[in-house]
Tab-separated table of C-alpha atoms and ligand atoms in Angstrom:
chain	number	residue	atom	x	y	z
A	143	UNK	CA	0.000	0.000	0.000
A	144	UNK	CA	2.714	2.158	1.206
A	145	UNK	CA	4.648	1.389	-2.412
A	146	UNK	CA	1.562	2.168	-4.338
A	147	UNK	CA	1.435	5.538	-2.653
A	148	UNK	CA	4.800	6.315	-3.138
A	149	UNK	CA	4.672	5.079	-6.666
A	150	UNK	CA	1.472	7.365	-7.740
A	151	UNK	CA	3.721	10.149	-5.450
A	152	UNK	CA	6.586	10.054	-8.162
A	153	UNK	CA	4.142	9.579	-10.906
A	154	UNK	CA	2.858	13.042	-9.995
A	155	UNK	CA	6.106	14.454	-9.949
A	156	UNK	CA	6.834	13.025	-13.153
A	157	UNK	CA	3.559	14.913	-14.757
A	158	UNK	CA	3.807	18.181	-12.466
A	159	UNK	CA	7.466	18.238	-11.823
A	160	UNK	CA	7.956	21.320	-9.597
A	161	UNK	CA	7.532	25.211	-10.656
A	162	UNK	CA	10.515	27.593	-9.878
A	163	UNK	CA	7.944	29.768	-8.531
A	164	UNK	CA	3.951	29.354	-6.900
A	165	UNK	CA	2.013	32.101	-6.599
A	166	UNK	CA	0.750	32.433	-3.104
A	167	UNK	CA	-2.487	33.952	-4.166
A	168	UNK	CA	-4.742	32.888	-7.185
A	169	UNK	CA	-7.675	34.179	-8.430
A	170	UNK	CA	-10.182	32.429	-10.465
A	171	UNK	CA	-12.999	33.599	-12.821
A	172	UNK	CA	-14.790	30.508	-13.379
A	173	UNK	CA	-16.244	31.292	-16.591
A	174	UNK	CA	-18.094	29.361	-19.250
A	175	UNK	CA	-20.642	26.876	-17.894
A	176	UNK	CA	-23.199	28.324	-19.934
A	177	UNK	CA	-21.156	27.711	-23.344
A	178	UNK	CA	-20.200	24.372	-22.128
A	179	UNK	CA	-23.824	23.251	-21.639
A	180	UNK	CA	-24.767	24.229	-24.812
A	181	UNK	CA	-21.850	22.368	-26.357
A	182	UNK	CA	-23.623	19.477	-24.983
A	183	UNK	CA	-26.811	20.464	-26.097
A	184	UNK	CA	-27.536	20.662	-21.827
A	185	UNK	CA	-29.916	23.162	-20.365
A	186	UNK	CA	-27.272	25.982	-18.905
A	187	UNK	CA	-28.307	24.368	-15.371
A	188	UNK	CA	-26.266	21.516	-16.164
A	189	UNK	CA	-23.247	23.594	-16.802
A	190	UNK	CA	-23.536	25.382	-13.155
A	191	UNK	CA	-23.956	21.663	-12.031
A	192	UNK	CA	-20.521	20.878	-13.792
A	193	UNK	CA	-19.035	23.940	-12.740
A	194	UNK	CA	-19.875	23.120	-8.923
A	195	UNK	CA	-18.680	19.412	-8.850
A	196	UNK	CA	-15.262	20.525	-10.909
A	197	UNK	CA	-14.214	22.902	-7.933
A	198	UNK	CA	-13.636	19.852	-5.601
A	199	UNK	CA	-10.551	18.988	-7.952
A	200	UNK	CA	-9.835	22.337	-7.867
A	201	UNK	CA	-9.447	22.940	-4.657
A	202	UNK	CA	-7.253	19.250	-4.049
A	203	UNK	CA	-5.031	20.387	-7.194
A	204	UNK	CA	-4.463	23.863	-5.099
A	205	UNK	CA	-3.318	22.891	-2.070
A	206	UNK	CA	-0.824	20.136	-4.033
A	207	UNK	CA	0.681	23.181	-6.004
A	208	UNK	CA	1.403	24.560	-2.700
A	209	UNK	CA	-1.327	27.645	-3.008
A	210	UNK	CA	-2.071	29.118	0.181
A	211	UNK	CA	-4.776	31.172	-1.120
A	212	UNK	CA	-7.731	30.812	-3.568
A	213	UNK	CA	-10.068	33.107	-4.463
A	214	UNK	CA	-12.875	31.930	-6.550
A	215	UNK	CA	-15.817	34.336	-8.361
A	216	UNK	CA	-18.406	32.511	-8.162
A	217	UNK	CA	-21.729	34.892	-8.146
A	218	UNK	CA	-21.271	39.109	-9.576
A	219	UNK	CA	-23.199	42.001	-8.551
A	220	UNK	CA	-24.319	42.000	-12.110
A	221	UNK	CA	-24.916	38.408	-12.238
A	222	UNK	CA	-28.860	39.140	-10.817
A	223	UNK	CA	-29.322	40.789	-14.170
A	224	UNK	CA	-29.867	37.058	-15.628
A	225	UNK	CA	-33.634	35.294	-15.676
A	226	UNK	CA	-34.692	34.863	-12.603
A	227	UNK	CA	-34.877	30.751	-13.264
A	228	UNK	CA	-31.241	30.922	-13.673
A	229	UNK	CA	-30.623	32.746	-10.457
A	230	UNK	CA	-32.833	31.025	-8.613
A	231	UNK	CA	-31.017	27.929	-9.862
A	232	UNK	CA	-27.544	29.589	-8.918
A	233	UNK	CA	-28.829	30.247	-5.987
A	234	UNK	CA	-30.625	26.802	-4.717
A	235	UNK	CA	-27.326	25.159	-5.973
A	236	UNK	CA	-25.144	27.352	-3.688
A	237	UNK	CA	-26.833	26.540	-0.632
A	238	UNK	CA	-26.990	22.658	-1.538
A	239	UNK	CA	-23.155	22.794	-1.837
A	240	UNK	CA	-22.401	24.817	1.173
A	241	UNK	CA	-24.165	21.941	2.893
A	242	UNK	CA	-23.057	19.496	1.230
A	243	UNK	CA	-19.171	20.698	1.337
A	244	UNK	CA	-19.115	22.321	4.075
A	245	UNK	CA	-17.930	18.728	6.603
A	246	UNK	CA	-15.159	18.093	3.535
A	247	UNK	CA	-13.626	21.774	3.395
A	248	UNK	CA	-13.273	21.667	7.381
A	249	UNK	CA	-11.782	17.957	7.481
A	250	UNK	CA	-8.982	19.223	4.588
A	251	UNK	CA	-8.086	22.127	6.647
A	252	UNK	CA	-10.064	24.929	4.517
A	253	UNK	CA	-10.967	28.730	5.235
A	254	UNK	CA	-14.039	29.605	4.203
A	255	UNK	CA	-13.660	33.068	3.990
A	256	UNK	CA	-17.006	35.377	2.093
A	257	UNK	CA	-15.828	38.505	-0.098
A	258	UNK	CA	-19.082	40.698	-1.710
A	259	UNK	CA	-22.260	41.797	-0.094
A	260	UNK	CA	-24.591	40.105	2.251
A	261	UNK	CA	-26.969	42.277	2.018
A	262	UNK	CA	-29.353	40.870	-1.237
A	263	UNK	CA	-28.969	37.119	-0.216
A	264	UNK	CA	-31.360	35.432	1.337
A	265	UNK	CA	-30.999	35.649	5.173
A	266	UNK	CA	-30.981	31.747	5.469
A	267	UNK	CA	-28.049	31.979	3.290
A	268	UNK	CA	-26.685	34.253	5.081
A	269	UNK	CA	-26.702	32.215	8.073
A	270	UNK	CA	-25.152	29.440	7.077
A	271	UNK	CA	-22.180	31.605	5.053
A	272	UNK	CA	-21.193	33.434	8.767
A	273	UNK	CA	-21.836	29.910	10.207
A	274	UNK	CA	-19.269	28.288	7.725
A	275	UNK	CA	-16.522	30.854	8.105
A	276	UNK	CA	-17.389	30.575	11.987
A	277	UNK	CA	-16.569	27.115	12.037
A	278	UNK	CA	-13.574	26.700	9.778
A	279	UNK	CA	-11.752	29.831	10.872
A	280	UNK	CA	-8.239	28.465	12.606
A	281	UNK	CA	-8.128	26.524	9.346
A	282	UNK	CA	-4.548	26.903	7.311
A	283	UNK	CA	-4.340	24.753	5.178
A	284	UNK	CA	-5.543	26.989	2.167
A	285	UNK	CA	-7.962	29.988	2.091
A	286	UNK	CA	-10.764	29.574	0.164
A	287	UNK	CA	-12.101	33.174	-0.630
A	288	UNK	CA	-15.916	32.904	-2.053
A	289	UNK	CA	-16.508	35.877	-4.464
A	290	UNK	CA	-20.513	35.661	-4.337
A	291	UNK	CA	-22.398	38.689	-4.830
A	292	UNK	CA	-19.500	40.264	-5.447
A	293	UNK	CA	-18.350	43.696	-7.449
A	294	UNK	CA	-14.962	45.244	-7.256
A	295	UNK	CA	-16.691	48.834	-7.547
A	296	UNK	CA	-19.130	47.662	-4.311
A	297	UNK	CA	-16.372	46.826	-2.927
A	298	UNK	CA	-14.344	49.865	-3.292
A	299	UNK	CA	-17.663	51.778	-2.224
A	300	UNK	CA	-18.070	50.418	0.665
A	301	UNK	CA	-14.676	51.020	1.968
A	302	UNK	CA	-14.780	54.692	1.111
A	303	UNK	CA	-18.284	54.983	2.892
A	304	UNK	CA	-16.788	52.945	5.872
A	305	UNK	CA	-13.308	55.010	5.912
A	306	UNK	CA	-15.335	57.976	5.739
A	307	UNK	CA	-17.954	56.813	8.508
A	308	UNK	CA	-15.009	56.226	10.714
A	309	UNK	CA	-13.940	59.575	10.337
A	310	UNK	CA	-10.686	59.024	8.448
A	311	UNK	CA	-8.587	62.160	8.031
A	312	UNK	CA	-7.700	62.958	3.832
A	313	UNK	CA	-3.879	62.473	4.465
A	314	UNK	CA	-4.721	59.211	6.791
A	315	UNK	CA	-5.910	57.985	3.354
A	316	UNK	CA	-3.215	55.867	2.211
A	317	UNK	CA	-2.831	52.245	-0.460
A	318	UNK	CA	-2.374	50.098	2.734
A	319	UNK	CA	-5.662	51.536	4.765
A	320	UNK	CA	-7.969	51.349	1.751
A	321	UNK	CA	-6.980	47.627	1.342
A	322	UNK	CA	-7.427	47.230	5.174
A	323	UNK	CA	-11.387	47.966	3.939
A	324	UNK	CA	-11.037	46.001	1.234
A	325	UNK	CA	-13.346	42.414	2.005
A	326	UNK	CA	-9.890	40.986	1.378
A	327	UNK	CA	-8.467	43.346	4.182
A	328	UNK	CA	-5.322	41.398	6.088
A	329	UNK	CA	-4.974	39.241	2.607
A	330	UNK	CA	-2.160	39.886	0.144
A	331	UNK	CA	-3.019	40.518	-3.477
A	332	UNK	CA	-3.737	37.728	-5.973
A	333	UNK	CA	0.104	36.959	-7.984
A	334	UNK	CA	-2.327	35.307	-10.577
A	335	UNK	CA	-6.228	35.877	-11.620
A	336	UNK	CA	-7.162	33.079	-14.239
A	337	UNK	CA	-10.201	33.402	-16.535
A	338	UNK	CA	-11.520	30.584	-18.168
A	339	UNK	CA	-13.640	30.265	-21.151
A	340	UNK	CA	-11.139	32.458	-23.476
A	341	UNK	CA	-12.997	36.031	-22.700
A	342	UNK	CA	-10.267	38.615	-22.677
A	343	UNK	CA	-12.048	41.214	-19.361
A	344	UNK	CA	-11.905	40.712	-15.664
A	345	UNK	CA	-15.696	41.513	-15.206
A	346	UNK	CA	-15.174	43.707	-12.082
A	347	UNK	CA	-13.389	41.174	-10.393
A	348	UNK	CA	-10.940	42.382	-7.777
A	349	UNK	CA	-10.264	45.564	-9.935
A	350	UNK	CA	-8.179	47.384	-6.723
A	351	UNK	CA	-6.425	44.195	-5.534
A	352	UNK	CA	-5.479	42.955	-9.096
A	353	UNK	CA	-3.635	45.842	-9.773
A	354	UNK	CA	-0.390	43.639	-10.283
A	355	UNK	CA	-1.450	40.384	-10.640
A	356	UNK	CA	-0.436	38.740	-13.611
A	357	UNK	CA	-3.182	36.915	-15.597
A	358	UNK	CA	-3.546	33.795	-17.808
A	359	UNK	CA	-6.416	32.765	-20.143
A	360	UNK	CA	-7.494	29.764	-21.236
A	361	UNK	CA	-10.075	28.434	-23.692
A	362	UNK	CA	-11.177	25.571	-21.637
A	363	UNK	CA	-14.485	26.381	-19.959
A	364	UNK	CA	-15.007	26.326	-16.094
A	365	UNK	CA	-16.475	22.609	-16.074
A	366	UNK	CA	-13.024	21.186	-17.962
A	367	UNK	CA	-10.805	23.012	-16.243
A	368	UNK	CA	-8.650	19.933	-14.679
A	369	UNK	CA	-5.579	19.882	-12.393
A	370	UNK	CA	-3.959	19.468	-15.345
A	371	UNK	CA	-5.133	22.961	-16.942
A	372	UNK	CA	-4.665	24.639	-13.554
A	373	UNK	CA	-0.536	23.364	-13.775
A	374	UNK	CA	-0.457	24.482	-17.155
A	375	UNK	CA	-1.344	28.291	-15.897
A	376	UNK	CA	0.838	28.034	-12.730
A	377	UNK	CA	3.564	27.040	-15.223
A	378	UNK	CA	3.070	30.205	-17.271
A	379	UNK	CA	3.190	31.918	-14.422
A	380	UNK	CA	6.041	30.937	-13.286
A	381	UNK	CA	7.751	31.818	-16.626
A	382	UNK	CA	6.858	35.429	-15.810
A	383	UNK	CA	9.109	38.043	-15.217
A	384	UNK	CA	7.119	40.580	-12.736
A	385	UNK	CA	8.660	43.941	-12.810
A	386	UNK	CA	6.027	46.341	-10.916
A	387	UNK	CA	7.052	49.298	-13.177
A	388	UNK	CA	11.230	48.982	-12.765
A	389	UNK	CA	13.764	47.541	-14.691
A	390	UNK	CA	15.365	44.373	-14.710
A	391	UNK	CA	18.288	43.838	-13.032
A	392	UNK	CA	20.442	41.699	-15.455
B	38	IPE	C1	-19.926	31.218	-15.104
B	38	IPE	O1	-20.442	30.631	-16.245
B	38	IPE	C2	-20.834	31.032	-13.914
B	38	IPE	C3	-21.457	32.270	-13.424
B	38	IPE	C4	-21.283	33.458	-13.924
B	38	IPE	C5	-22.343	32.149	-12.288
B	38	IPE	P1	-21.467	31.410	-17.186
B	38	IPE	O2	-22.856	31.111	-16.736
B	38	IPE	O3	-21.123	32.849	-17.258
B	38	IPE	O4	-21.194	30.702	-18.564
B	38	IPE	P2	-21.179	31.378	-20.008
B	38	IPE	O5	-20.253	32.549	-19.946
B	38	IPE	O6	-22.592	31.800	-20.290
B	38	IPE	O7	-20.701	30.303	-20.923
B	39	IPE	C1	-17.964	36.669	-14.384
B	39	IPE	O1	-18.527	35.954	-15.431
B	39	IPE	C2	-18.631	36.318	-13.097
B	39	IPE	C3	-18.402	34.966	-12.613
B	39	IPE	C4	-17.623	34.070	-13.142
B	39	IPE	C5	-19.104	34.635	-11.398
B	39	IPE	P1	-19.701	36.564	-16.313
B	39	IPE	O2	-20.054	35.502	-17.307
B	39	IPE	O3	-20.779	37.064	-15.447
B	39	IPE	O4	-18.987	37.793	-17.005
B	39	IPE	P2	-19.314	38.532	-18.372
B	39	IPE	O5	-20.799	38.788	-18.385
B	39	IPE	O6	-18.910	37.603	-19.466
B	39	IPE	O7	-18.484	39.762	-18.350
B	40	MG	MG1	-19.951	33.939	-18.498
């Protein structure tokens, strides 16, 4: 037993030999369940289906990469401007996952960690979202940021209304302390937002926080999107050369 482990061990190693560089901090847009359910001929239900089972793999292939930090956009601001059978689909598929995850995130050392506004979901939701990050708080294993009802520019406006409530003085106002109001405030920026499905926009996804993240896009839609498309990115990543506006020093 022991051997086999070892064996599939250096299998791994011999299909995802090790980067020269992780990035601590990924973002994902996990785009394109819609186009892959029709690609199938599949109601665009099935593709949110897809989409939810494919994170599980996700999340595993993460924390083997050595990512400490995943942030995953799962539900925009502008995402309520779809029919309301969709959303209410979206919505009823959230909560069954939370449930349903929730045991499995907590025994592999996840934290559950909510970025976007509460206010709009349902307060049941709710609940169980402040219950979930409750529980799996001390976790380190990885963070698992959920983007859901989430917009950059709500995001951004609530920190200036909140800096402003707490009666923040104009040269107070600085890069650090409007990240510290950020919903990511204490977190560093993402080194790497994906997109999947080939669209070429970051759909006001961590538009402050992004600022110098570097960012791959694939094709492959959300559902197909495999531990071996996620090494791919980190590998282009790790080809990089991040120079934040200087020079390089040969
Ligand atoms: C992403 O897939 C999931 C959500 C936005 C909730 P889409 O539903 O946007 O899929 P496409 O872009 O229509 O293919
Ligand atoms: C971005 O995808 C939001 C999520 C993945 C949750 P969208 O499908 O909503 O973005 P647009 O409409 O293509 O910009
Ligand atoms: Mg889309």
């Amino acid at each position: 037993m022991a051997g086999n482990i070892e064996a599939a061990k250096k299998s791994d190693i011999d299909k995802w030999p090790p980067l020269e560089k992780t990035p601590y901090h990924v973002g994902i847009i996990m785009d394109g369940n819609g186009r892959w359910a029709k690609s199938k001929r599949l109601p665009r239900a099935a593709g949110h289906k897809q989409g939810a089972e494919n994170l599980r793999q996700i999340l595993e292939s993460s924390v083997d990469f050595g990512i400490k930090i995943l942030t995953i956009y799962a539900f925009s601001t502008e995402n309520w401007n779809r029919p309301k059978a969709e959303v209410r689909g979206l919505m009823n598929l959230f909560d069954y996952y939370f449930g349903r995850e929730l045991n499995e995130l907590h025994k592999n050392g996840v934290q559950l960690r909510h970025i976007g506004q509460m206010a709009g979901i349902k307060p049941g939701m709710q609940d169980k979202i402040r219950r979930a990050v409750e529980e799996t708080r001390n976790n380190q294993r990885l963070i698992l940021n959920v983007a859901f009802n989430y917009g950059g520019r709500a995001e951004i406006v609530n920190a200036v209304r909140a800096i402003i409530k707490d009666g923040v003085l104009p040269e107070q106002v600085t890069d650090d302390l409007i990240s510290q109001y950020l919903y990511t405030g204490g977190l560093p920026d993402p080194d790497l937002i994906i997109r999947t499905s080939g669209e070429f926009r970051i759909s006001n996804f961590l538009i402050w926080q992004s600022a110098y993240a570097e960012y791959y896009i694939t094709p492959t839609y959300w559902p197909n999107f495999n531990k071996d498309a996620l090494y791919k990115a980190l590998k282009a990543y790790s080809e990089r050369n991040r120079r934040y506006g200087r020079v390089d020093q040969d």
